[in-house]
Tab-separated table of C-alpha atoms in Angstrom:
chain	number	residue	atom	x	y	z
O	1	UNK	CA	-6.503	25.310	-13.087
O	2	UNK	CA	-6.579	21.746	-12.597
O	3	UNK	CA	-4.731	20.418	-9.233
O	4	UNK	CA	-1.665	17.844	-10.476
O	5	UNK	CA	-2.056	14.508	-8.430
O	6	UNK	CA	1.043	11.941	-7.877
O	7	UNK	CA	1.827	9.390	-8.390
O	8	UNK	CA	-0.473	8.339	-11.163
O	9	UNK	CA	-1.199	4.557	-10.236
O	10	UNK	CA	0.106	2.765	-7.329
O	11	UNK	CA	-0.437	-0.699	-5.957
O	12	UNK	CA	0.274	-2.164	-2.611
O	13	UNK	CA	-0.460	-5.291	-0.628
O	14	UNK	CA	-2.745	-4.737	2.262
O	15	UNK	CA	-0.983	-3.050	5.552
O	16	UNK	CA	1.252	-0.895	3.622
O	17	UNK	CA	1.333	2.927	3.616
O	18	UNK	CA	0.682	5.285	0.814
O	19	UNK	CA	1.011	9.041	-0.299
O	20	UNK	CA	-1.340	10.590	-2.681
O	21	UNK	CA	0.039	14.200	-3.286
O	22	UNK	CA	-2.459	17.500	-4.896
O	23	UNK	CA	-0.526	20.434	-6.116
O	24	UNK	CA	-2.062	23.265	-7.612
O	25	UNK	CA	-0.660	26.461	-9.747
O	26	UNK	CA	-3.381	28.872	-7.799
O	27	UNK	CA	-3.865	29.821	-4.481
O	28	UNK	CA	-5.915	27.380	-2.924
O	29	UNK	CA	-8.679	28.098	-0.140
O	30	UNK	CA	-9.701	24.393	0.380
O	31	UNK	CA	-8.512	21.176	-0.440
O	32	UNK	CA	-11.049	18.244	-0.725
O	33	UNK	CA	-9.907	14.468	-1.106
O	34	UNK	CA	-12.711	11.874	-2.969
O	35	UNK	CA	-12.738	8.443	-3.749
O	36	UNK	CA	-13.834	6.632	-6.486
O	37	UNK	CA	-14.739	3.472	-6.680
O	38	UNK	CA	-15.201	1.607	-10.732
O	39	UNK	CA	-18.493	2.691	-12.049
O	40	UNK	CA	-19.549	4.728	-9.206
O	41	UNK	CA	-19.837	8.016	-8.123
O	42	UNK	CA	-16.884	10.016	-6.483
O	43	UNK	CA	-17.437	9.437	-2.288
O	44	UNK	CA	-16.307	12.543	0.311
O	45	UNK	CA	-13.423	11.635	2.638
O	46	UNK	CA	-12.361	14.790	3.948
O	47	UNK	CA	-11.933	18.630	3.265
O	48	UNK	CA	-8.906	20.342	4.657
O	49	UNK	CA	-9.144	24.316	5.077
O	50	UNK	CA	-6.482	27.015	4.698
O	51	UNK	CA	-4.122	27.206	7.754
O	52	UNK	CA	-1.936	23.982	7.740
O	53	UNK	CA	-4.200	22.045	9.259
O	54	UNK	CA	-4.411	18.094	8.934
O	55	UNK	CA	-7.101	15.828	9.588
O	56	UNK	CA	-7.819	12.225	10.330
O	57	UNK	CA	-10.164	9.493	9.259
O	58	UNK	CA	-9.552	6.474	10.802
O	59	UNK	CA	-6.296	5.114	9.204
O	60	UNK	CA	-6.635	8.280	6.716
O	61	UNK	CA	-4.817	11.761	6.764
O	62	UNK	CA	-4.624	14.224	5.388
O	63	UNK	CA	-2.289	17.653	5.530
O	64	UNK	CA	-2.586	20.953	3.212
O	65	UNK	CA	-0.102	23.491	3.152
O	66	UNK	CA	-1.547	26.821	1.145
O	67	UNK	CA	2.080	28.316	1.060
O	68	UNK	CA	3.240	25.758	-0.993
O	69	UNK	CA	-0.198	25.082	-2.909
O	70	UNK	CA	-0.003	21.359	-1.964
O	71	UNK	CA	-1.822	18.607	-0.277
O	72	UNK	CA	-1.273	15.254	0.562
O	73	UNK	CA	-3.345	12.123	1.580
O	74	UNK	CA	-1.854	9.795	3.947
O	75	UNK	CA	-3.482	5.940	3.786
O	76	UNK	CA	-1.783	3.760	6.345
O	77	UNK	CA	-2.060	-0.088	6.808
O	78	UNK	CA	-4.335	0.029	3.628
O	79	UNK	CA	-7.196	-2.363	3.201
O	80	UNK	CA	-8.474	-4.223	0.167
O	81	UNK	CA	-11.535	-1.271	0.710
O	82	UNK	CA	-9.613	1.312	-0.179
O	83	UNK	CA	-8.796	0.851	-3.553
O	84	UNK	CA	-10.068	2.954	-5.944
O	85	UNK	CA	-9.377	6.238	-7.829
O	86	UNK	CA	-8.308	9.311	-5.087
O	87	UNK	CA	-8.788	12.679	-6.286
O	88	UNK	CA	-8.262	16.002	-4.946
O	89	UNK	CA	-10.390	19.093	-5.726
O	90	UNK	CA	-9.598	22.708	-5.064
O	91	UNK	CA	-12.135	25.512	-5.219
O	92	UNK	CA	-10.903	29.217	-5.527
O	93	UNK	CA	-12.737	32.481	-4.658
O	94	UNK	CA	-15.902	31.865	-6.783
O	95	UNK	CA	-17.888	28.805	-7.221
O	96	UNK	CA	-16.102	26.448	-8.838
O	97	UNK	CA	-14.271	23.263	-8.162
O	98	UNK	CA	-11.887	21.298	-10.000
O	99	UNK	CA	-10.965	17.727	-9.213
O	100	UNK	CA	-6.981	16.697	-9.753
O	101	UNK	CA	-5.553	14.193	-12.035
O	102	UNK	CA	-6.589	11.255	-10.298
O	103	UNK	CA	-4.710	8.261	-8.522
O	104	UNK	CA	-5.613	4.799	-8.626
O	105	UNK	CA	-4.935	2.522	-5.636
O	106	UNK	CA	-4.691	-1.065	-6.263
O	107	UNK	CA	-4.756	-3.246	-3.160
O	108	UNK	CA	-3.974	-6.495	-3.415
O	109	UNK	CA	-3.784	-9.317	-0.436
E	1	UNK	CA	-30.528	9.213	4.749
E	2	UNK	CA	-30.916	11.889	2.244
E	3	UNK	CA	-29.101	11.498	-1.531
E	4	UNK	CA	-28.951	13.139	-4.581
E	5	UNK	CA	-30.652	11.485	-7.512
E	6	UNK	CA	-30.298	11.372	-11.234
E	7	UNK	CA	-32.846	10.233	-13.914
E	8	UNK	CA	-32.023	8.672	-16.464
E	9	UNK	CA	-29.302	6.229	-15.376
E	10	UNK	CA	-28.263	5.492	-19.128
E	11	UNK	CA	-29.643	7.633	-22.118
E	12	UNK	CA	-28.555	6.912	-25.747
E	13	UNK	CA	-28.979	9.562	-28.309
E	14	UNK	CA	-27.973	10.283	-31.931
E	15	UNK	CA	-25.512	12.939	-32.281
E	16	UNK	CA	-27.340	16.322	-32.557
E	17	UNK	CA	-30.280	15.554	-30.250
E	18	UNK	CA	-30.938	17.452	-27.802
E	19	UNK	CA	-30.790	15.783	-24.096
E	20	UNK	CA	-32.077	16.630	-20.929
E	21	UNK	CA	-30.063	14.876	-18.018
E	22	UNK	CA	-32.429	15.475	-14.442
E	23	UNK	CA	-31.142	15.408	-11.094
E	24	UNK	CA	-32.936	15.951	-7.333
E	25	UNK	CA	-30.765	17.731	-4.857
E	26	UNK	CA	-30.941	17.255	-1.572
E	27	UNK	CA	-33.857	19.175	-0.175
E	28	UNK	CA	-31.992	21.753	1.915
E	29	UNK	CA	-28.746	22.304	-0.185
E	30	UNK	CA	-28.302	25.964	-1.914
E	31	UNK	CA	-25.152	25.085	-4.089
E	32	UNK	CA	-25.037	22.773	-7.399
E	33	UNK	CA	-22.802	21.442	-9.879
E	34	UNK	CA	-22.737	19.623	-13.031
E	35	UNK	CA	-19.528	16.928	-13.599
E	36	UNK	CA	-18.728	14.937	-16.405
E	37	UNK	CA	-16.117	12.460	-16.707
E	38	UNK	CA	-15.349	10.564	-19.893
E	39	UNK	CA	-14.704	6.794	-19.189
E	40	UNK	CA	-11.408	6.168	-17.836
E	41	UNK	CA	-10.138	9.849	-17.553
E	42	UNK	CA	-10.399	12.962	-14.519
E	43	UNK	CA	-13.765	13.902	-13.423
E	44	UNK	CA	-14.297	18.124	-15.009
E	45	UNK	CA	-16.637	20.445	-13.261
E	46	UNK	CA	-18.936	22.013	-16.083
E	47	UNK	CA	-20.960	24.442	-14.024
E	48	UNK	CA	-22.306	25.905	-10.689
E	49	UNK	CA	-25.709	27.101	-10.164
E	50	UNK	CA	-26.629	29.279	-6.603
E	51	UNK	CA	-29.947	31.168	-5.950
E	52	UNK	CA	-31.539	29.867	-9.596
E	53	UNK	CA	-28.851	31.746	-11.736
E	54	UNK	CA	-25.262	29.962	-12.839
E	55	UNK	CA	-22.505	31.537	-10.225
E	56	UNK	CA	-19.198	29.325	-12.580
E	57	UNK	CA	-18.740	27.664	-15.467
E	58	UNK	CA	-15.502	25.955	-17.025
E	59	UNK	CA	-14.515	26.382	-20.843
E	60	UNK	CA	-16.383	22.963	-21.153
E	61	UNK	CA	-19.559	24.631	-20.536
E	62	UNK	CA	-20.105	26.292	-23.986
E	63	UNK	CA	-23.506	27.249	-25.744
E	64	UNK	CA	-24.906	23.862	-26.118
E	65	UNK	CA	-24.804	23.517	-22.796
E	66	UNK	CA	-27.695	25.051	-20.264
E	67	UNK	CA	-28.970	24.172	-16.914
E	68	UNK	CA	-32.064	25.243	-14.997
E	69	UNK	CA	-34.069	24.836	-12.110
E	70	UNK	CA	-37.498	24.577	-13.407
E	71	UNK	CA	-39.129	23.892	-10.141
E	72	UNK	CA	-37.810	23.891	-6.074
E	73	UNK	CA	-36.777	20.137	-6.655
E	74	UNK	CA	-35.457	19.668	-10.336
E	75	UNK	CA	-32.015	20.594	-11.665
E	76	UNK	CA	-31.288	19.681	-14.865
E	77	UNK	CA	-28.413	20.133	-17.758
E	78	UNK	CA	-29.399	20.475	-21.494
E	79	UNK	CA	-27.514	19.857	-23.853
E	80	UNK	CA	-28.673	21.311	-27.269
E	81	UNK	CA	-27.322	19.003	-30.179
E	82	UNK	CA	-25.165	16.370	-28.741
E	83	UNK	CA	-21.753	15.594	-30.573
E	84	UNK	CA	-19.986	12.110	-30.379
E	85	UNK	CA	-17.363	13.723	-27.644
E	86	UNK	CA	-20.305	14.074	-25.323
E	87	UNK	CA	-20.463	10.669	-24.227
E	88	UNK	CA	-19.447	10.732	-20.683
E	89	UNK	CA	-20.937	10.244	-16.994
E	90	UNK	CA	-22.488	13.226	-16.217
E	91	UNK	CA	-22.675	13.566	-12.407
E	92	UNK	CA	-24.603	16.018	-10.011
E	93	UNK	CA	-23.798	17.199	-6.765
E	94	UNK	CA	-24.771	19.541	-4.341
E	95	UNK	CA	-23.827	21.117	-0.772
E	96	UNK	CA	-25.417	22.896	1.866
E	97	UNK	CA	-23.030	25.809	1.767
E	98	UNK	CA	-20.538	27.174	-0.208
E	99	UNK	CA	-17.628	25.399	1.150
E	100	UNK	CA	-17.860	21.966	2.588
E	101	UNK	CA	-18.965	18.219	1.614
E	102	UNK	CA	-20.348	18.011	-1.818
E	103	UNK	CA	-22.618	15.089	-2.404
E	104	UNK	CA	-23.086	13.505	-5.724
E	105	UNK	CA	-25.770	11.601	-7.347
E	106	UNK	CA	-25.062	8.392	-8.801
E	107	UNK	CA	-24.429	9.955	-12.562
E	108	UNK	CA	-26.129	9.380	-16.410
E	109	UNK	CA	-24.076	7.313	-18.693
E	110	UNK	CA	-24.695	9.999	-22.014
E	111	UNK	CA	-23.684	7.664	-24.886
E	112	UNK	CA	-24.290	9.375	-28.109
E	113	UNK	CA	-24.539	7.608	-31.359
C-alpha cells in the first residue's frame, strides 16, 4: 500500500535540478507531495488530482500520471531551503493516506 | 493563522502504561488522522476519524490503540499499555474536506521506558 519513492537520498549544490519520483501498486486518486524538515512536522507543498495534470510552486513541479500509478516532483535551481525529507502520499477510495518511502535532499552551497 | 496543536510535546512512560497523546484541530476541519513515525524512518498513517466514529485504520492500529473525540475541540489517541516499539513521533493532522491539504500539528515525542 505504501507509495515507493526514488531515489532514496540525493545531494546537490544550490541551482541544480532534481527528480523525486512516487510510484504506487494501487490505483491512485490523488497524489500529495510534503516536506520535512529535521525534527519537525511534515509541511504541504502541493496535491496533484487524477487527470495528468501538473502543477507549479514557484521553482517546484509537480506531474501525476494515474495510468502509470506514478508521480514525480520537479525542484529546479534548488536552494539551501529546500532540503529536507520529500514524501509523497496517496489516498485511495476510503479515508486513508499513506506517505511514500521518503527522499532526503541535501543542499549544499 | 489557524494550526493544529498537540499536548504533550514529549511524554516518557514505562512500558505498559497507558498514554493519552491530545491534539486541537483546526476549528472548522471534519477529517482527522493519527501519524507516527519512528526516528529516522517513513512517516505511517495509524487512523482516520470523520463525524466522531473511525472511517480507516492501518494494521498498525491494533487493540491498544483507540482514539476519541471527547468534546467539539479534543482529539486524542490512547494507547492502552505501551510497549518499547511505541516510541515514535506521533503526529496529528486534519483537513477541511476529504481530499485536499492536510495540516499537521507539531507531533509528541512518545519515548517509552
Amino acid at each position: 500500500q505504501q507509495p515507493v519513492q526514488s531515489p532514496q537520498a540525493v545531494i546537490l549544490r544550490e541551482g541544480e535540478d532534481a527528480v523525486i519520483n512516487c510510484s504506487s501498486s494501487k490505483a491512485l486518486y490523488s497524489v500529495h507531495w510534503y516536506r520535512q524538515k529535521h525534527g519537525e512536522a511534515p509541511v504541504f507543498l502541493m496535491i496533484l488530482l487524477k487527470g495528468g495534470e501538473q502543477k507549479g510552486h514557484d521553482k517546484i513541479s509537480a506531474s501525476f500520471n494515474e495510468k502509470k500509478q506514478q508521480s514525480s516532483l520537479y525542484l529546479t535551481a534548488s536552494q539551501l531551503s529546500y532540503s529536507g525529507t520529500y514524501f509523497c502520499g496517496t489516498e485511495g477510495t476510503g479515508n486513508q493516506f499513506y506517505f511514500g518511502t521518503g527522499t532526503s535532499l541535501t543542499v549544499i552551497p | 493563522e489557524p494550526e493544529v496543536t498537540q499536548t504533550p510535546s514529549h511524554q516518557v512512560t514505562q512500558m505498559g502504561q497507558e498514554v493519552i497523546l491530545r491534539c486541537v484541530p483546526i476549528s472548522n476541519h471534519l477529517y482527522f488522522y493519527w501519524y507516527r513515525q519512528i526516528l529516522g524512518q517513513k512517516v505511517e498513517f495509524l487512523v482516520s476519524f470523520y463525524n466522531n466514529e473511525i472511517s480507516e485504520k492501518s494494521e498498525i492500529f491494533d487493540d491498544q490503540f483507540s482514539v476519541e473525540r471527547p468534546d467539539g475541540s479534543n482529539f486524542t489517541l490512547k494507547i492502552r499499555s505501551t510497549k518499547l516499539e511505541d516510541s515514535a513521533m506521533y503526529f496529528c493532522a486534519s483537513r477541511t474536506q476529504g481530499a485536499g491539504e492536510q495540516f499537521f500539528g507539531p507531533g509528541t515525542r512518545l519515548t517509552v521506558l
